[in-house]
CSV table of C-alpha atoms and ligand atoms in Angstrom, one decimal:
chain,number,residue,atom,x,y,z
G,254,UNK,CA,76.6,-15.3,77.2
G,255,UNK,CA,80.5,-15.2,76.5
G,256,UNK,CA,82.1,-12.0,75.5
G,257,UNK,CA,82.3,-13.3,71.9
G,258,UNK,CA,78.5,-14.1,71.9
G,259,UNK,CA,77.8,-10.5,73.1
G,260,UNK,CA,79.9,-9.0,70.5
G,261,UNK,CA,78.3,-11.1,67.8
G,262,UNK,CA,74.9,-10.1,69.2
G,263,UNK,CA,75.8,-6.5,69.1
G,264,UNK,CA,77.1,-6.7,65.6
G,265,UNK,CA,73.8,-8.2,64.4
G,266,UNK,CA,71.9,-5.3,66.1
G,267,UNK,CA,74.2,-2.8,64.6
G,268,UNK,CA,73.8,-4.3,61.0
G,269,UNK,CA,70.0,-4.3,61.5
G,270,UNK,CA,70.1,-0.6,62.5
G,271,UNK,CA,72.2,0.5,59.5
G,272,UNK,CA,70.1,-1.7,57.2
G,273,UNK,CA,73.1,-3.9,56.4
G,274,UNK,CA,72.0,-7.4,55.5
G,275,UNK,CA,74.6,-10.2,55.8
G,276,UNK,CA,77.7,-7.9,55.8
G,277,UNK,CA,76.9,-5.9,52.5
G,278,UNK,CA,75.8,-2.3,52.9
G,279,UNK,CA,72.5,-1.7,50.9
G,280,UNK,CA,73.5,0.6,48.1
G,281,UNK,CA,71.0,3.3,46.8
G,282,UNK,CA,69.3,1.9,43.5
G,283,UNK,CA,71.0,3.1,40.3
G,284,UNK,CA,69.8,2.5,36.6
G,285,UNK,CA,73.4,2.5,35.0
G,286,UNK,CA,71.8,4.4,32.1
G,287,UNK,CA,74.4,7.3,32.4
G,288,UNK,CA,77.3,5.0,32.7
G,289,UNK,CA,76.3,3.3,29.5
G,290,UNK,CA,75.7,6.5,27.7
G,291,UNK,CA,79.3,7.7,28.7
G,292,UNK,CA,80.7,4.4,27.4
G,293,UNK,CA,78.9,5.0,24.0
G,294,UNK,CA,80.3,8.4,24.0
G,295,UNK,CA,83.8,7.3,24.7
G,296,UNK,CA,83.5,4.6,21.9
G,297,UNK,CA,81.6,6.4,19.2
G,298,UNK,CA,83.2,7.2,16.0
G,299,UNK,CA,80.2,8.3,13.8
G,300,UNK,CA,78.8,10.8,16.3
G,301,UNK,CA,81.1,13.5,17.9
G,302,UNK,CA,80.3,16.0,20.5
G,303,UNK,CA,81.4,19.5,20.0
G,304,UNK,CA,82.6,21.0,23.2
G,305,UNK,CA,82.3,24.7,22.2
G,306,UNK,CA,78.7,23.8,20.7
G,307,UNK,CA,77.8,22.2,23.8
G,308,UNK,CA,78.8,24.9,26.0
G,309,UNK,CA,77.1,27.5,23.9
G,310,UNK,CA,74.0,25.4,23.8
G,311,UNK,CA,73.9,25.1,27.6
G,312,UNK,CA,73.8,29.0,27.9
G,313,UNK,CA,71.2,29.3,25.1
G,314,UNK,CA,69.0,26.6,26.5
G,315,UNK,CA,69.2,28.0,30.1
G,316,UNK,CA,68.5,31.5,28.9
G,317,UNK,CA,65.4,30.4,27.0
G,318,UNK,CA,64.2,28.2,29.9
G,319,UNK,CA,64.5,31.0,32.2
G,320,UNK,CA,62.8,33.5,29.9
G,321,UNK,CA,59.9,31.0,29.5
G,322,UNK,CA,59.8,30.2,33.2
G,323,UNK,CA,60.1,26.6,32.1
G,324,UNK,CA,59.1,24.2,34.8
G,325,UNK,CA,57.1,21.1,35.6
G,326,UNK,CA,54.0,23.3,35.1
G,327,UNK,CA,54.8,23.3,31.3
G,328,UNK,CA,53.7,19.6,31.3
G,329,UNK,CA,50.2,20.2,32.3
G,330,UNK,CA,49.9,23.3,30.0
G,331,UNK,CA,49.6,20.9,27.1
G,332,UNK,CA,46.0,20.7,26.5
G,333,UNK,CA,46.1,16.8,25.8
G,334,UNK,CA,48.0,16.0,29.0
G,335,UNK,CA,45.9,14.8,31.9
G,336,UNK,CA,44.8,17.6,34.1
G,337,UNK,CA,43.8,15.7,37.2
G,338,UNK,CA,46.2,14.4,39.8
G,339,UNK,CA,44.8,11.1,40.7
G,340,UNK,CA,45.0,7.4,40.0
G,341,UNK,CA,43.2,7.9,36.6
G,342,UNK,CA,46.2,10.2,35.6
G,343,UNK,CA,48.6,7.4,36.6
G,344,UNK,CA,46.7,4.9,34.4
G,345,UNK,CA,46.7,7.4,31.5
G,346,UNK,CA,50.4,8.1,31.8
G,347,UNK,CA,51.3,4.4,32.1
G,348,UNK,CA,49.1,3.6,28.9
G,349,UNK,CA,50.6,6.5,27.1
G,350,UNK,CA,54.2,5.6,27.8
G,351,UNK,CA,53.6,2.0,27.2
G,352,UNK,CA,52.9,3.0,23.7
G,353,UNK,CA,55.0,6.1,23.2
G,354,UNK,CA,57.1,5.1,20.3
G,355,UNK,CA,57.8,5.3,16.7
G,356,UNK,CA,55.4,7.7,15.2
G,357,UNK,CA,57.4,8.8,12.2
G,358,UNK,CA,56.2,8.1,8.7
G,359,UNK,CA,57.8,6.8,5.4
G,360,UNK,CA,55.5,9.0,3.4
G,361,UNK,CA,55.0,12.8,2.9
G,362,UNK,CA,53.9,14.8,5.8
G,363,UNK,CA,50.4,15.3,4.7
G,364,UNK,CA,49.7,11.5,4.3
G,365,UNK,CA,51.2,10.5,7.7
G,366,UNK,CA,49.3,8.7,10.4
G,367,UNK,CA,47.1,11.4,12.1
G,368,UNK,CA,44.1,11.5,14.7
G,369,UNK,CA,41.4,14.2,14.5
G,370,UNK,CA,40.4,15.2,18.0
G,371,UNK,CA,38.8,18.3,19.5
G,372,UNK,CA,38.7,19.9,16.0
G,373,UNK,CA,42.4,19.5,15.5
G,374,UNK,CA,44.7,17.1,13.5
G,375,UNK,CA,47.3,15.6,15.8
G,376,UNK,CA,50.4,13.9,14.5
G,377,UNK,CA,53.5,12.2,16.1
G,378,UNK,CA,53.3,11.7,19.9
G,379,UNK,CA,50.3,13.9,20.2
G,380,UNK,CA,48.4,11.6,17.9
G,381,UNK,CA,48.8,8.8,20.5
G,382,UNK,CA,47.6,11.1,23.3
G,383,UNK,CA,44.7,12.3,21.2
G,384,UNK,CA,43.6,8.6,20.5
G,385,UNK,CA,43.7,7.8,24.0
G,386,UNK,CA,41.3,10.6,24.8
G,387,UNK,CA,39.1,9.9,22.0
G,388,UNK,CA,38.6,6.3,23.1
G,389,UNK,CA,37.8,7.3,26.7
G,390,UNK,CA,35.3,9.9,25.2
G,391,UNK,CA,33.7,7.0,23.4
G,392,UNK,CA,33.4,5.0,26.5
G,393,UNK,CA,36.2,2.7,25.6
G,394,UNK,CA,38.2,2.1,28.8
G,395,UNK,CA,41.6,2.1,27.0
G,396,UNK,CA,43.6,3.0,30.1
G,397,UNK,CA,42.3,0.1,32.2
G,398,UNK,CA,44.5,-2.9,32.4
G,399,UNK,CA,41.4,-4.9,33.1
G,400,UNK,CA,40.1,-4.0,29.7
G,401,UNK,CA,43.4,-5.1,28.0
G,402,UNK,CA,42.9,-8.4,29.5
G,403,UNK,CA,39.3,-8.8,28.5
G,404,UNK,CA,39.8,-10.6,25.1
G,405,UNK,CA,35.9,-10.6,24.6
G,406,UNK,CA,35.7,-6.8,24.9
G,407,UNK,CA,39.2,-5.6,24.0
G,408,UNK,CA,39.4,-7.3,20.6
G,409,UNK,CA,42.0,-6.5,17.8
G,410,UNK,CA,39.1,-4.8,15.9
G,411,UNK,CA,38.4,-2.6,18.9
G,412,UNK,CA,42.1,-1.5,19.2
G,413,UNK,CA,42.3,-0.9,15.4
G,414,UNK,CA,39.3,1.4,15.9
G,415,UNK,CA,41.0,3.2,18.9
G,416,UNK,CA,44.0,3.9,16.8
G,417,UNK,CA,42.2,4.7,13.6
G,418,UNK,CA,43.8,7.3,11.4
G,419,UNK,CA,42.5,10.5,9.7
G,420,UNK,CA,44.6,9.4,6.6
G,421,UNK,CA,45.1,6.1,4.7
G,422,UNK,CA,48.3,5.4,6.8
G,423,UNK,CA,47.7,3.5,10.0
G,424,UNK,CA,49.6,4.0,13.2
G,425,UNK,CA,53.1,2.5,12.9
G,426,UNK,CA,53.7,-1.0,14.6
G,427,UNK,CA,49.9,-1.4,15.5
G,428,UNK,CA,50.4,-5.1,16.2
G,429,UNK,CA,53.4,-4.5,18.5
G,430,UNK,CA,51.3,-1.8,20.4
G,431,UNK,CA,48.6,-4.4,20.9
G,432,UNK,CA,51.1,-6.9,22.2
G,433,UNK,CA,52.5,-4.3,24.6
G,434,UNK,CA,49.0,-3.7,26.1
G,435,UNK,CA,48.3,-7.3,26.5
G,436,UNK,CA,51.7,-8.2,28.1
G,437,UNK,CA,51.5,-5.3,30.5
G,438,UNK,CA,47.9,-6.1,31.3
G,439,UNK,CA,48.7,-9.7,32.3
G,440,UNK,CA,51.8,-8.6,34.2
G,441,UNK,CA,49.8,-6.0,36.2
G,442,UNK,CA,47.1,-8.6,36.9
G,443,UNK,CA,49.5,-11.3,38.0
G,444,UNK,CA,52.0,-9.1,40.1
G,445,UNK,CA,50.7,-5.5,40.9
G,446,UNK,CA,47.0,-5.9,41.7
G,447,UNK,CA,46.0,-4.6,38.2
G,448,UNK,CA,47.3,-1.2,38.8
G,449,UNK,CA,50.6,0.7,38.1
G,450,UNK,CA,50.1,2.6,41.4
G,451,UNK,CA,51.2,-0.6,43.1
G,452,UNK,CA,54.6,-0.4,41.3
G,453,UNK,CA,54.9,3.3,42.4
G,454,UNK,CA,54.3,2.3,46.1
G,455,UNK,CA,56.8,-0.6,45.8
G,456,UNK,CA,59.5,1.9,44.6
G,457,UNK,CA,59.2,3.7,48.0
G,458,UNK,CA,59.9,7.2,46.5
G,459,UNK,CA,63.0,6.2,44.4
G,460,UNK,CA,62.8,7.1,40.7
G,461,UNK,CA,65.7,4.8,39.9
G,462,UNK,CA,64.0,1.9,41.9
G,463,UNK,CA,61.0,2.5,40.0
G,464,UNK,CA,62.8,2.4,36.5
G,465,UNK,CA,64.5,-0.8,37.7
G,466,UNK,CA,61.1,-2.3,38.7
G,467,UNK,CA,59.6,-1.4,35.4
G,468,UNK,CA,62.4,-2.9,33.2
G,469,UNK,CA,62.7,-6.0,35.4
G,470,UNK,CA,58.9,-6.9,35.3
G,471,UNK,CA,57.8,-5.5,31.9
G,472,UNK,CA,60.0,-6.8,28.9
G,473,UNK,CA,58.4,-4.2,26.5
G,474,UNK,CA,60.3,-1.6,28.5
G,475,UNK,CA,63.5,-3.4,28.7
G,476,UNK,CA,65.4,-0.9,26.3
G,477,UNK,CA,69.0,-2.3,26.4
G,478,UNK,CA,71.6,-3.1,23.7
G,479,UNK,CA,74.9,-4.7,23.0
G,480,UNK,CA,77.6,-2.1,22.0
G,481,UNK,CA,81.3,-2.7,21.7
G,482,UNK,CA,81.0,-5.8,23.9
G,483,UNK,CA,79.1,-4.1,26.8
G,484,UNK,CA,75.3,-4.1,27.7
G,485,UNK,CA,74.1,-0.5,27.5
G,486,UNK,CA,70.9,0.3,29.1
G,487,UNK,CA,68.9,3.3,27.7
G,488,UNK,CA,65.4,2.7,29.3
G,489,UNK,CA,63.9,5.6,27.4
G,490,UNK,CA,60.2,4.7,27.9
G,491,UNK,CA,60.8,3.5,31.5
G,492,UNK,CA,62.5,6.8,32.3
G,493,UNK,CA,60.0,9.1,30.5
G,494,UNK,CA,57.2,7.3,32.3
G,495,UNK,CA,58.7,8.3,35.7
G,496,UNK,CA,59.5,11.7,34.3
G,497,UNK,CA,55.9,12.2,33.2
G,498,UNK,CA,54.5,11.2,36.6
G,499,UNK,CA,56.9,13.6,38.3
G,500,UNK,CA,56.0,16.4,36.0
G,501,UNK,CA,52.2,15.7,36.1
G,502,UNK,CA,52.0,15.6,39.8
G,503,UNK,CA,54.6,18.3,40.2
G,504,UNK,CA,56.9,16.2,42.5
G,505,UNK,CA,54.0,15.3,45.0
G,506,UNK,CA,51.9,12.2,45.5
G,507,UNK,CA,52.4,9.5,42.8
G,508,UNK,CA,55.1,11.9,41.4
G,509,UNK,CA,57.2,12.2,44.5
G,510,UNK,CA,60.7,11.0,44.2
G,511,UNK,CA,63.8,11.7,46.3
G,512,UNK,CA,66.1,10.9,43.5
G,513,UNK,CA,64.5,12.3,40.4
G,514,UNK,CA,68.0,13.8,39.4
G,515,UNK,CA,69.0,10.2,38.5
G,516,UNK,CA,66.7,10.2,35.5
G,517,UNK,CA,68.5,11.0,32.3
G,518,UNK,CA,67.4,12.5,28.9
G,519,UNK,CA,65.3,10.2,26.8
G,520,UNK,CA,67.0,8.7,23.9
G,521,UNK,CA,64.5,9.0,21.1
G,522,UNK,CA,64.7,10.3,17.6
G,523,UNK,CA,64.1,14.0,18.2
G,524,UNK,CA,66.8,14.7,20.7
G,525,UNK,CA,69.7,13.8,18.5
G,526,UNK,CA,68.2,16.0,15.7
G,527,UNK,CA,67.9,18.9,18.0
G,528,UNK,CA,71.4,18.6,19.3
G,529,UNK,CA,72.7,18.5,15.8
G,530,UNK,CA,70.7,21.6,15.0
G,531,UNK,CA,72.3,23.2,18.1
G,532,UNK,CA,75.8,22.3,16.8
G,533,UNK,CA,76.5,19.9,19.7
G,534,UNK,CA,76.8,17.0,17.4
G,535,UNK,CA,78.8,16.2,14.3
G,536,UNK,CA,78.1,13.1,12.2
G,537,UNK,CA,80.6,11.1,10.3
G,538,UNK,CA,80.1,11.8,6.5
G,539,UNK,CA,78.5,8.3,5.9
G,540,UNK,CA,76.0,8.7,8.8
G,541,UNK,CA,75.3,12.3,7.8
G,542,UNK,CA,74.5,11.3,4.2
G,543,UNK,CA,72.4,8.2,5.3
G,544,UNK,CA,70.2,10.5,7.5
G,545,UNK,CA,69.9,13.1,5.0
G,546,UNK,CA,68.8,10.5,2.4
G,547,UNK,CA,66.0,9.5,4.9
G,548,UNK,CA,67.4,5.9,4.8
G,549,UNK,CA,66.4,3.5,7.7
G,550,UNK,CA,68.8,2.6,10.4
G,551,UNK,CA,68.2,-0.9,12.0
G,552,UNK,CA,67.3,-1.2,15.6
G,553,UNK,CA,70.6,-2.0,17.5
G,554,UNK,CA,72.9,-0.9,14.7
G,555,UNK,CA,75.9,1.0,16.0
G,556,UNK,CA,74.9,4.2,14.4
G,557,UNK,CA,71.6,4.1,16.2
G,558,UNK,CA,73.3,3.2,19.6
G,559,UNK,CA,75.8,6.2,19.0
G,560,UNK,CA,73.0,8.7,18.2
G,561,UNK,CA,71.0,7.6,21.4
G,562,UNK,CA,73.9,7.2,23.9
G,563,UNK,CA,75.6,10.4,22.8
G,564,UNK,CA,72.3,12.3,23.2
G,565,UNK,CA,71.9,11.2,26.7
G,566,UNK,CA,75.5,12.0,27.5
G,567,UNK,CA,75.5,15.4,25.7
G,568,UNK,CA,72.5,16.5,27.7
G,569,UNK,CA,74.3,15.5,30.9
G,570,UNK,CA,77.2,17.6,29.9
G,571,UNK,CA,74.7,20.5,29.1
G,572,UNK,CA,73.1,20.0,32.5
G,573,UNK,CA,76.5,20.1,34.2
G,574,UNK,CA,77.6,23.3,32.4
G,575,UNK,CA,74.3,25.0,33.4
G,576,UNK,CA,74.8,24.0,37.2
G,577,UNK,CA,78.4,25.1,36.9
G,578,UNK,CA,77.6,28.5,35.7
G,579,UNK,CA,74.5,28.9,37.9
G,580,UNK,CA,75.3,27.0,41.3
G,581,UNK,CA,72.4,25.7,43.2
G,582,UNK,CA,69.8,26.0,40.3
G,583,UNK,CA,67.1,23.4,40.1
G,584,UNK,CA,67.6,22.1,36.7
G,585,UNK,CA,67.7,18.4,35.7
G,586,UNK,CA,68.1,16.3,32.6
G,587,UNK,CA,64.2,15.8,32.5
G,588,UNK,CA,63.4,19.6,32.1
G,589,UNK,CA,66.2,20.2,29.6
G,590,UNK,CA,65.0,17.3,27.5
G,591,UNK,CA,61.3,18.2,27.7
G,592,UNK,CA,62.3,21.8,26.7
G,593,UNK,CA,64.3,20.5,23.8
G,594,UNK,CA,61.5,18.3,22.5
G,595,UNK,CA,59.0,21.1,22.6
G,596,UNK,CA,61.3,23.4,21.0
G,597,UNK,CA,62.0,20.7,18.3
G,598,UNK,CA,58.3,20.4,17.7
G,599,UNK,CA,58.0,24.1,17.2
G,600,UNK,CA,60.8,24.0,14.7
G,601,UNK,CA,59.1,21.3,12.8
G,602,UNK,CA,55.8,23.1,12.7
G,603,UNK,CA,57.5,26.1,11.2
G,604,UNK,CA,59.4,24.0,8.7
G,605,UNK,CA,62.7,24.8,10.2
G,606,UNK,CA,64.3,21.4,10.7
G,607,UNK,CA,67.9,21.7,9.7
G,608,UNK,CA,68.5,18.1,9.3
G,609,UNK,CA,66.1,14.9,9.4
G,610,UNK,CA,65.7,12.8,12.4
G,611,UNK,CA,67.1,9.4,12.1
G,612,UNK,CA,64.7,6.6,11.1
G,613,UNK,CA,64.5,3.4,13.2
G,614,UNK,CA,61.4,1.3,13.7
G,615,UNK,CA,61.4,0.0,17.2
G,616,UNK,CA,59.2,-0.2,20.3
G,617,UNK,CA,62.0,1.3,22.4
G,618,UNK,CA,61.4,4.9,21.5
V,939,56B,N1,63.4,13.0,24.4
V,939,56B,C1,62.0,13.2,24.4
V,939,56B,N2,61.3,12.4,23.5
V,939,56B,C2,59.8,12.5,23.5
V,939,56B,C3,59.3,13.3,24.2
V,939,56B,C4,57.9,13.3,23.9
V,939,56B,C5,56.8,14.1,24.5
V,939,56B,N3,56.9,14.5,25.9
V,939,56B,C6,56.1,15.5,26.3
V,939,56B,C7,56.0,15.5,27.8
V,939,56B,C8,56.7,16.6,28.2
V,939,56B,C9,57.3,17.3,27.1
V,939,56B,O1,57.0,18.7,27.3
V,939,56B,C10,56.4,16.9,25.9
V,939,56B,O2,55.3,17.7,25.7
V,939,56B,C11,57.8,12.2,23.0
V,939,56B,N4,59.0,11.8,22.6
V,939,56B,C12,59.5,10.9,21.7
V,939,56B,O3,59.7,11.6,20.5
V,939,56B,C13,59.3,10.7,19.4
V,939,56B,C14,58.0,11.5,19.0
V,939,56B,O4,58.4,12.6,18.2
V,939,56B,P1,57.2,13.1,17.1
V,939,56B,O5,56.9,11.9,16.3
V,939,56B,O6,57.9,14.2,16.5
V,939,56B,O7,56.1,13.6,17.9
V,939,56B,C15,58.9,9.4,20.0
V,939,56B,O8,60.1,8.6,20.1
V,939,56B,C16,58.4,9.8,21.4
V,939,56B,O9,58.6,8.6,22.3
V,939,56B,C17,60.1,14.1,25.2
V,939,56B,O10,59.5,15.1,26.1
V,939,56B,N5,61.4,13.9,25.2
């Protein structure tokens, strides 16, 4: 072999050992959600972050999280969350976060969609979780993708029965929820041996890679929007799915991710409400009035994107402030977000909501 040929051979071997294919260094996976959230924050004119409020919120949140010993254990402490750590829990969490959107009601609080289960009346997110448990108790395999695929067994009538309400109001967007189940069932069957555990294995321990795999393969998770000329990725349900796995399995087994810190807060309708109540947010007068009048905001509208993107960015700033004041602490956007959601639900239960949440009907959150 000539000297050149030897050099070429060595270069090929070196590239292989460094995992460099055809000259490009393989970059670690990124979701680009935080990049998009910062872009929204930089270009928002109806939602402004209050630096003092955000700093004060960081110390309040951290003090409360510490006093409560808030950790991934809080996830399983909710009586309706899966208590096992097995493939059945993965199926339950996938089904739950496939449908984890849009529970708010036009009507008064007592007429809203709710589910009676284990002697309690559940509303909002918990009504979904309760309905899934109720179906399983009734021998309806609602967390099985094979079942979603079986048009003879899994009929529209059966799904209407699964999500039946204790009130006259049915679950919002029922037809879209049915479509999500059938679409996901088809994709799991065609590409992932009928199980989401295959997706987890293909992500090879990367949370970001799993989020990207989910949004690339499942259109009903592809939560992205055009804002001021740029595609902004929010990926709320794809991210909360990964976060729920991580919390349920406490970072082990199907919840083991080396880069869980890349998961951001979840851009829903509760977090903006909580951040406004914590004086981290200020709304422009037109937006403030619109929200207080309980008027709907169309999915994709600039106001909606500003509310969602600024929420994700604000919780990143809160996280950075907590870490700055407490170097080396193990806090991430997920735990801050989970804590804020649970706290918001307590305020709601006590009738202490300072401002309504915004009202957008969509499958994205
Ligand atoms: N940002 C964020 N959004 C969350 C959750 C959860 C529940 N997560 C559980 C898991 C760990 C936590 O400790 C919680 O126990 C639901 N949601 C969203 O809120 C809306 C439902 O509101 P309401 O109708 O009032 O129940 C809807 O868009 C739903 O997708 C969260 O944690 N963070």
